[in-house]
Amino acid sequence: MTALRAKARAESVHLKVVRNNLAKIAIRGTEFECIDAALVGPTILAFSMEDPGAAARLLKDFAKEKEAFEIKGLAVGGELMGADQIDRLAKLPTRHEALTMLAAVTQAPITKLARTLNEVPSKVTRAVAAVRDQKQEAA
């Protein structure tokens, strides 16, 4: 459990071990009210405000290591998802990965245009070199 908390701190995930009754009172009237049914037995709530998939990746990895650890469910945007849906959230790219993908997508057309424009002088140079080689062979 200490290792989970240390890893959570490193990834900016907030972990809270909560009493179910207090959690039910706290979530009443909020978008997280949908998790009310999942608040049975020992409960750890994980929140990540910076990266939506960080908490899911952290808990998924921990559940692989510890078989006794059970993911009951997850709430996203006021909708309760089953524990089997954690892969959807865990596979979301991090903010850095998403920005990198966006940069690559926006840069691709510009790179292709530059290559195309650069190809014209190269073709002319190759054509002139081919004509020169033909004239040298003929002579």
mmCIF file with all atom_site columns, C-alpha atoms in Angstrom:
data_model
loop_
_atom_site.group_PDB
_atom_site.id
_atom_site.type_symbol
_atom_site.label_atom_id
_atom_site.label_alt_id
_atom_site.label_comp_id
_atom_site.label_asym_id
_atom_site.label_entity_id
_atom_site.label_seq_id
_atom_site.pdbx_PDB_ins_code
_atom_site.Cartn_x
_atom_site.Cartn_y
_atom_site.Cartn_z
_atom_site.occupancy
_atom_site.B_iso_or_equiv
_atom_site.pdbx_formal_charge
_atom_site.auth_seq_id
_atom_site.auth_comp_id
_atom_site.auth_asym_id
_atom_site.auth_atom_id
_atom_site.pdbx_PDB_model_num
ATOM 1   C CA . MET A 1 1   ? 0.000   0.000   0.000   1.00 0.00 ? 1   MET A CA 1
ATOM 2   C CA . THR A 1 2   ? 2.889   2.344   0.740   1.00 0.00 ? 2   THR A CA 1
ATOM 3   C CA . ALA A 1 3   ? 4.314   1.693   -2.725  1.00 0.00 ? 3   ALA A CA 1
ATOM 4   C CA . LEU A 1 4   ? 0.937   2.523   -4.282  1.00 0.00 ? 4   LEU A CA 1
ATOM 5   C CA . ARG A 1 5   ? 0.783   5.817   -2.402  1.00 0.00 ? 5   ARG A CA 1
ATOM 6   C CA . ALA A 1 6   ? 4.344   6.730   -3.374  1.00 0.00 ? 6   ALA A CA 1
ATOM 7   C CA . LYS A 1 7   ? 3.677   5.981   -7.031  1.00 0.00 ? 7   LYS A CA 1
ATOM 8   C CA . ALA A 1 8   ? 0.422   7.955   -6.842  1.00 0.00 ? 8   ALA A CA 1
ATOM 9   C CA . ARG A 1 9   ? 2.245   10.997  -5.485  1.00 0.00 ? 9   ARG A CA 1
ATOM 10  C CA . ALA A 1 10  ? 4.789   10.762  -8.296  1.00 0.00 ? 10  ALA A CA 1
ATOM 11  C CA . GLU A 1 11  ? 1.999   10.707  -10.896 1.00 0.00 ? 11  GLU A CA 1
ATOM 12  C CA . SER A 1 12  ? -0.108  13.480  -9.263  1.00 0.00 ? 12  SER A CA 1
ATOM 13  C CA . VAL A 1 13  ? -2.898  11.083  -8.328  1.00 0.00 ? 13  VAL A CA 1
ATOM 14  C CA . HIS A 1 14  ? -4.709  11.712  -5.061  1.00 0.00 ? 14  HIS A CA 1
ATOM 15  C CA . LEU A 1 15  ? -5.571  8.534   -3.134  1.00 0.00 ? 15  LEU A CA 1
ATOM 16  C CA . LYS A 1 16  ? -7.989  8.551   -0.230  1.00 0.00 ? 16  LYS A CA 1
ATOM 17  C CA . VAL A 1 17  ? -9.040  5.607   1.913   1.00 0.00 ? 17  VAL A CA 1
ATOM 18  C CA . VAL A 1 18  ? -12.588 6.522   2.900   1.00 0.00 ? 18  VAL A CA 1
ATOM 19  C CA . ARG A 1 19  ? -15.387 5.289   5.094   1.00 0.00 ? 19  ARG A CA 1
ATOM 20  C CA . ASN A 1 20  ? -18.328 4.362   2.907   1.00 0.00 ? 20  ASN A CA 1
ATOM 21  C CA . ASN A 1 21  ? -20.917 6.267   4.945   1.00 0.00 ? 21  ASN A CA 1
ATOM 22  C CA . LEU A 1 22  ? -18.864 9.459   4.860   1.00 0.00 ? 22  LEU A CA 1
ATOM 23  C CA . ALA A 1 23  ? -18.211 9.043   1.133   1.00 0.00 ? 23  ALA A CA 1
ATOM 24  C CA . LYS A 1 24  ? -21.942 8.594   0.461   1.00 0.00 ? 24  LYS A CA 1
ATOM 25  C CA . ILE A 1 25  ? -22.674 11.818  2.337   1.00 0.00 ? 25  ILE A CA 1
ATOM 26  C CA . ALA A 1 26  ? -19.888 13.664  0.528   1.00 0.00 ? 26  ALA A CA 1
ATOM 27  C CA . ILE A 1 27  ? -20.946 12.620  -2.985  1.00 0.00 ? 27  ILE A CA 1
ATOM 28  C CA . ARG A 1 28  ? -24.653 13.261  -2.454  1.00 0.00 ? 28  ARG A CA 1
ATOM 29  C CA . GLY A 1 29  ? -25.770 15.872  -4.989  1.00 0.00 ? 29  GLY A CA 1
ATOM 30  C CA . THR A 1 30  ? -22.569 15.763  -7.065  1.00 0.00 ? 30  THR A CA 1
ATOM 31  C CA . GLU A 1 31  ? -21.720 14.197  -10.398 1.00 0.00 ? 31  GLU A CA 1
ATOM 32  C CA . PHE A 1 32  ? -20.065 11.326  -8.500  1.00 0.00 ? 32  PHE A CA 1
ATOM 33  C CA . GLU A 1 33  ? -23.322 10.217  -6.895  1.00 0.00 ? 33  GLU A CA 1
ATOM 34  C CA . CYS A 1 34  ? -23.380 7.375   -9.424  1.00 0.00 ? 34  CYS A CA 1
ATOM 35  C CA . ILE A 1 35  ? -20.674 5.484   -7.448  1.00 0.00 ? 35  ILE A CA 1
ATOM 36  C CA . ASP A 1 36  ? -22.976 5.120   -4.436  1.00 0.00 ? 36  ASP A CA 1
ATOM 37  C CA . ALA A 1 37  ? -23.714 1.465   -5.281  1.00 0.00 ? 37  ALA A CA 1
ATOM 38  C CA . ALA A 1 38  ? -19.993 0.635   -5.515  1.00 0.00 ? 38  ALA A CA 1
ATOM 39  C CA . LEU A 1 39  ? -19.265 1.891   -1.991  1.00 0.00 ? 39  LEU A CA 1
ATOM 40  C CA . VAL A 1 40  ? -19.307 -1.501  -0.280  1.00 0.00 ? 40  VAL A CA 1
ATOM 41  C CA . GLY A 1 41  ? -16.391 -2.939  1.654   1.00 0.00 ? 41  GLY A CA 1
ATOM 42  C CA . PRO A 1 42  ? -12.927 -1.347  1.883   1.00 0.00 ? 42  PRO A CA 1
ATOM 43  C CA . THR A 1 43  ? -12.748 1.622   -0.472  1.00 0.00 ? 43  THR A CA 1
ATOM 44  C CA . ILE A 1 44  ? -9.947  3.697   -1.935  1.00 0.00 ? 44  ILE A CA 1
ATOM 45  C CA . LEU A 1 45  ? -10.873 6.660   -4.109  1.00 0.00 ? 45  LEU A CA 1
ATOM 46  C CA . ALA A 1 46  ? -8.332  7.850   -6.661  1.00 0.00 ? 46  ALA A CA 1
ATOM 47  C CA . PHE A 1 47  ? -8.512  11.275  -8.282  1.00 0.00 ? 47  PHE A CA 1
ATOM 48  C CA . SER A 1 48  ? -6.395  12.802  -11.004 1.00 0.00 ? 48  SER A CA 1
ATOM 49  C CA . MET A 1 49  ? -7.128  16.360  -12.045 1.00 0.00 ? 49  MET A CA 1
ATOM 50  C CA . GLU A 1 50  ? -4.226  16.773  -14.492 1.00 0.00 ? 50  GLU A CA 1
ATOM 51  C CA . ASP A 1 51  ? -4.349  13.511  -16.446 1.00 0.00 ? 51  ASP A CA 1
ATOM 52  C CA . PRO A 1 52  ? -7.677  11.664  -16.612 1.00 0.00 ? 52  PRO A CA 1
ATOM 53  C CA . GLY A 1 53  ? -6.046  8.310   -17.338 1.00 0.00 ? 53  GLY A CA 1
ATOM 54  C CA . ALA A 1 54  ? -3.336  8.500   -14.664 1.00 0.00 ? 54  ALA A CA 1
ATOM 55  C CA . ALA A 1 55  ? -5.474  7.116   -11.832 1.00 0.00 ? 55  ALA A CA 1
ATOM 56  C CA . ALA A 1 56  ? -6.806  4.340   -14.056 1.00 0.00 ? 56  ALA A CA 1
ATOM 57  C CA . ARG A 1 57  ? -3.292  3.310   -15.170 1.00 0.00 ? 57  ARG A CA 1
ATOM 58  C CA . LEU A 1 58  ? -2.023  3.388   -11.590 1.00 0.00 ? 58  LEU A CA 1
ATOM 59  C CA . LEU A 1 59  ? -4.829  1.227   -10.202 1.00 0.00 ? 59  LEU A CA 1
ATOM 60  C CA . LYS A 1 60  ? -4.784  -1.149  -13.167 1.00 0.00 ? 60  LYS A CA 1
ATOM 61  C CA . ASP A 1 61  ? -1.053  -1.792  -12.718 1.00 0.00 ? 61  ASP A CA 1
ATOM 62  C CA . PHE A 1 62  ? -1.475  -2.249  -8.967  1.00 0.00 ? 62  PHE A CA 1
ATOM 63  C CA . ALA A 1 63  ? -4.353  -4.701  -9.504  1.00 0.00 ? 63  ALA A CA 1
ATOM 64  C CA . LYS A 1 64  ? -2.092  -6.783  -11.766 1.00 0.00 ? 64  LYS A CA 1
ATOM 65  C CA . GLU A 1 65  ? 0.546   -6.977  -9.023  1.00 0.00 ? 65  GLU A CA 1
ATOM 66  C CA . LYS A 1 66  ? -1.859  -7.663  -6.137  1.00 0.00 ? 66  LYS A CA 1
ATOM 67  C CA . GLU A 1 67  ? -4.585  -10.181 -6.867  1.00 0.00 ? 67  GLU A CA 1
ATOM 68  C CA . ALA A 1 68  ? -6.497  -9.268  -3.694  1.00 0.00 ? 68  ALA A CA 1
ATOM 69  C CA . PHE A 1 69  ? -6.897  -5.686  -4.935  1.00 0.00 ? 69  PHE A CA 1
ATOM 70  C CA . GLU A 1 70  ? -10.239 -5.310  -6.684  1.00 0.00 ? 70  GLU A CA 1
ATOM 71  C CA . ILE A 1 71  ? -11.377 -2.396  -8.839  1.00 0.00 ? 71  ILE A CA 1
ATOM 72  C CA . LYS A 1 72  ? -15.085 -1.893  -8.181  1.00 0.00 ? 72  LYS A CA 1
ATOM 73  C CA . GLY A 1 73  ? -15.826 0.735   -10.794 1.00 0.00 ? 73  GLY A CA 1
ATOM 74  C CA . LEU A 1 74  ? -14.987 4.156   -12.094 1.00 0.00 ? 74  LEU A CA 1
ATOM 75  C CA . ALA A 1 75  ? -16.920 7.337   -12.608 1.00 0.00 ? 75  ALA A CA 1
ATOM 76  C CA . VAL A 1 76  ? -16.269 9.691   -15.481 1.00 0.00 ? 76  VAL A CA 1
ATOM 77  C CA . GLY A 1 77  ? -18.485 12.658  -16.178 1.00 0.00 ? 77  GLY A CA 1
ATOM 78  C CA . GLY A 1 78  ? -21.221 11.474  -13.840 1.00 0.00 ? 78  GLY A CA 1
ATOM 79  C CA . GLU A 1 79  ? -21.434 8.037   -15.449 1.00 0.00 ? 79  GLU A CA 1
ATOM 80  C CA . LEU A 1 80  ? -20.561 4.846   -13.573 1.00 0.00 ? 80  LEU A CA 1
ATOM 81  C CA . MET A 1 81  ? -18.531 2.383   -15.598 1.00 0.00 ? 81  MET A CA 1
ATOM 82  C CA . GLY A 1 82  ? -17.746 -1.166  -14.620 1.00 0.00 ? 82  GLY A CA 1
ATOM 83  C CA . ALA A 1 83  ? -14.289 -2.298  -13.621 1.00 0.00 ? 83  ALA A CA 1
ATOM 84  C CA . ASP A 1 84  ? -13.930 -3.955  -17.036 1.00 0.00 ? 84  ASP A CA 1
ATOM 85  C CA . GLN A 1 85  ? -14.060 -0.497  -18.633 1.00 0.00 ? 85  GLN A CA 1
ATOM 86  C CA . ILE A 1 86  ? -10.873 0.658   -16.912 1.00 0.00 ? 86  ILE A CA 1
ATOM 87  C CA . ASP A 1 87  ? -8.837  -0.227  -20.006 1.00 0.00 ? 87  ASP A CA 1
ATOM 88  C CA . ARG A 1 88  ? -10.675 2.457   -21.980 1.00 0.00 ? 88  ARG A CA 1
ATOM 89  C CA . LEU A 1 89  ? -9.616  5.114   -19.528 1.00 0.00 ? 89  LEU A CA 1
ATOM 90  C CA . ALA A 1 90  ? -6.140  3.683   -18.903 1.00 0.00 ? 90  ALA A CA 1
ATOM 91  C CA . LYS A 1 91  ? -5.326  3.720   -22.624 1.00 0.00 ? 91  LYS A CA 1
ATOM 92  C CA . LEU A 1 92  ? -5.955  7.459   -22.926 1.00 0.00 ? 92  LEU A CA 1
ATOM 93  C CA . PRO A 1 93  ? -2.730  9.245   -23.821 1.00 0.00 ? 93  PRO A CA 1
ATOM 94  C CA . THR A 1 94  ? -1.126  11.525  -21.274 1.00 0.00 ? 94  THR A CA 1
ATOM 95  C CA . ARG A 1 95  ? -1.212  15.253  -21.898 1.00 0.00 ? 95  ARG A CA 1
ATOM 96  C CA . HIS A 1 96  ? 2.358   15.181  -23.202 1.00 0.00 ? 96  HIS A CA 1
ATOM 97  C CA . GLU A 1 97  ? 1.610   12.264  -25.553 1.00 0.00 ? 97  GLU A CA 1
ATOM 98  C CA . ALA A 1 98  ? -1.547  13.978  -26.837 1.00 0.00 ? 98  ALA A CA 1
ATOM 99  C CA . LEU A 1 99  ? 0.339   17.214  -27.549 1.00 0.00 ? 99  LEU A CA 1
ATOM 100 C CA . THR A 1 100 ? 3.057   15.238  -29.337 1.00 0.00 ? 100 THR A CA 1
ATOM 101 C CA . MET A 1 101 ? 0.472   13.498  -31.523 1.00 0.00 ? 101 MET A CA 1
ATOM 102 C CA . LEU A 1 102 ? -1.201  16.841  -32.280 1.00 0.00 ? 102 LEU A CA 1
ATOM 103 C CA . ALA A 1 103 ? 2.132   18.384  -33.258 1.00 0.00 ? 103 ALA A CA 1
ATOM 104 C CA . ALA A 1 104 ? 2.937   15.448  -35.533 1.00 0.00 ? 104 ALA A CA 1
ATOM 105 C CA . VAL A 1 105 ? -0.457  15.651  -37.230 1.00 0.00 ? 105 VAL A CA 1
ATOM 106 C CA . THR A 1 106 ? -0.201  19.392  -37.817 1.00 0.00 ? 106 THR A CA 1
ATOM 107 C CA . GLN A 1 107 ? 3.412   19.169  -38.981 1.00 0.00 ? 107 GLN A CA 1
ATOM 108 C CA . ALA A 1 108 ? 2.844   16.357  -41.514 1.00 0.00 ? 108 ALA A CA 1
ATOM 109 C CA . PRO A 1 109 ? 1.268   18.465  -44.316 1.00 0.00 ? 109 PRO A CA 1
ATOM 110 C CA . ILE A 1 110 ? 3.970   21.114  -44.030 1.00 0.00 ? 110 ILE A CA 1
ATOM 111 C CA . THR A 1 111 ? 6.711   18.484  -44.176 1.00 0.00 ? 111 THR A CA 1
ATOM 112 C CA . LYS A 1 112 ? 5.106   16.867  -47.208 1.00 0.00 ? 112 LYS A CA 1
ATOM 113 C CA . LEU A 1 113 ? 4.857   20.240  -48.973 1.00 0.00 ? 113 LEU A CA 1
ATOM 114 C CA . ALA A 1 114 ? 8.521   20.978  -48.254 1.00 0.00 ? 114 ALA A CA 1
ATOM 115 C CA . ARG A 1 115 ? 9.561   17.572  -49.625 1.00 0.00 ? 115 ARG A CA 1
ATOM 116 C CA . THR A 1 116 ? 7.443   18.102  -52.750 1.00 0.00 ? 116 THR A CA 1
ATOM 117 C CA . LEU A 1 117 ? 8.898   21.545  -53.399 1.00 0.00 ? 117 LEU A CA 1
ATOM 118 C CA . ASN A 1 118 ? 12.409  20.222  -52.803 1.00 0.00 ? 118 ASN A CA 1
ATOM 119 C CA . GLU A 1 119 ? 11.821  17.377  -55.259 1.00 0.00 ? 119 GLU A CA 1
ATOM 120 C CA . VAL A 1 120 ? 11.391  19.711  -58.278 1.00 0.00 ? 120 VAL A CA 1
ATOM 121 C CA . PRO A 1 121 ? 15.000  20.989  -58.358 1.00 0.00 ? 121 PRO A CA 1
ATOM 122 C CA . SER A 1 122 ? 16.234  17.458  -57.654 1.00 0.00 ? 122 SER A CA 1
ATOM 123 C CA . LYS A 1 123 ? 14.368  16.118  -60.692 1.00 0.00 ? 123 LYS A CA 1
ATOM 124 C CA . VAL A 1 124 ? 15.776  18.886  -62.892 1.00 0.00 ? 124 VAL A CA 1
ATOM 125 C CA . THR A 1 125 ? 19.290  18.158  -61.635 1.00 0.00 ? 125 THR A CA 1
ATOM 126 C CA . ARG A 1 126 ? 18.895  14.436  -62.325 1.00 0.00 ? 126 ARG A CA 1
ATOM 127 C CA . ALA A 1 127 ? 17.535  15.145  -65.822 1.00 0.00 ? 127 ALA A CA 1
ATOM 128 C CA . VAL A 1 128 ? 20.454  17.446  -66.650 1.00 0.00 ? 128 VAL A CA 1
ATOM 129 C CA . ALA A 1 129 ? 22.907  14.864  -65.293 1.00 0.00 ? 129 ALA A CA 1
ATOM 130 C CA . ALA A 1 130 ? 21.281  12.147  -67.432 1.00 0.00 ? 130 ALA A CA 1
ATOM 131 C CA . VAL A 1 131 ? 21.528  14.304  -70.581 1.00 0.00 ? 131 VAL A CA 1
ATOM 132 C CA . ARG A 1 132 ? 25.183  15.065  -69.767 1.00 0.00 ? 132 ARG A CA 1
ATOM 133 C CA . ASP A 1 133 ? 25.930  11.346  -69.305 1.00 0.00 ? 133 ASP A CA 1
ATOM 134 C CA . GLN A 1 134 ? 24.248  10.517  -72.637 1.00 0.00 ? 134 GLN A CA 1
ATOM 135 C CA . LYS A 1 135 ? 26.289  13.172  -74.461 1.00 0.00 ? 135 LYS A CA 1
ATOM 136 C CA . GLN A 1 136 ? 29.513  11.943  -72.852 1.00 0.00 ? 136 GLN A CA 1
ATOM 137 C CA . GLU A 1 137 ? 28.766  8.363   -73.901 1.00 0.00 ? 137 GLU A CA 1
ATOM 138 C CA . ALA A 1 138 ? 27.933  9.448   -77.448 1.00 0.00 ? 138 ALA A CA 1
ATOM 139 C CA . ALA A 1 139 ? 31.141  11.389  -77.815 1.00 0.00 ? 139 ALA A CA 1
#
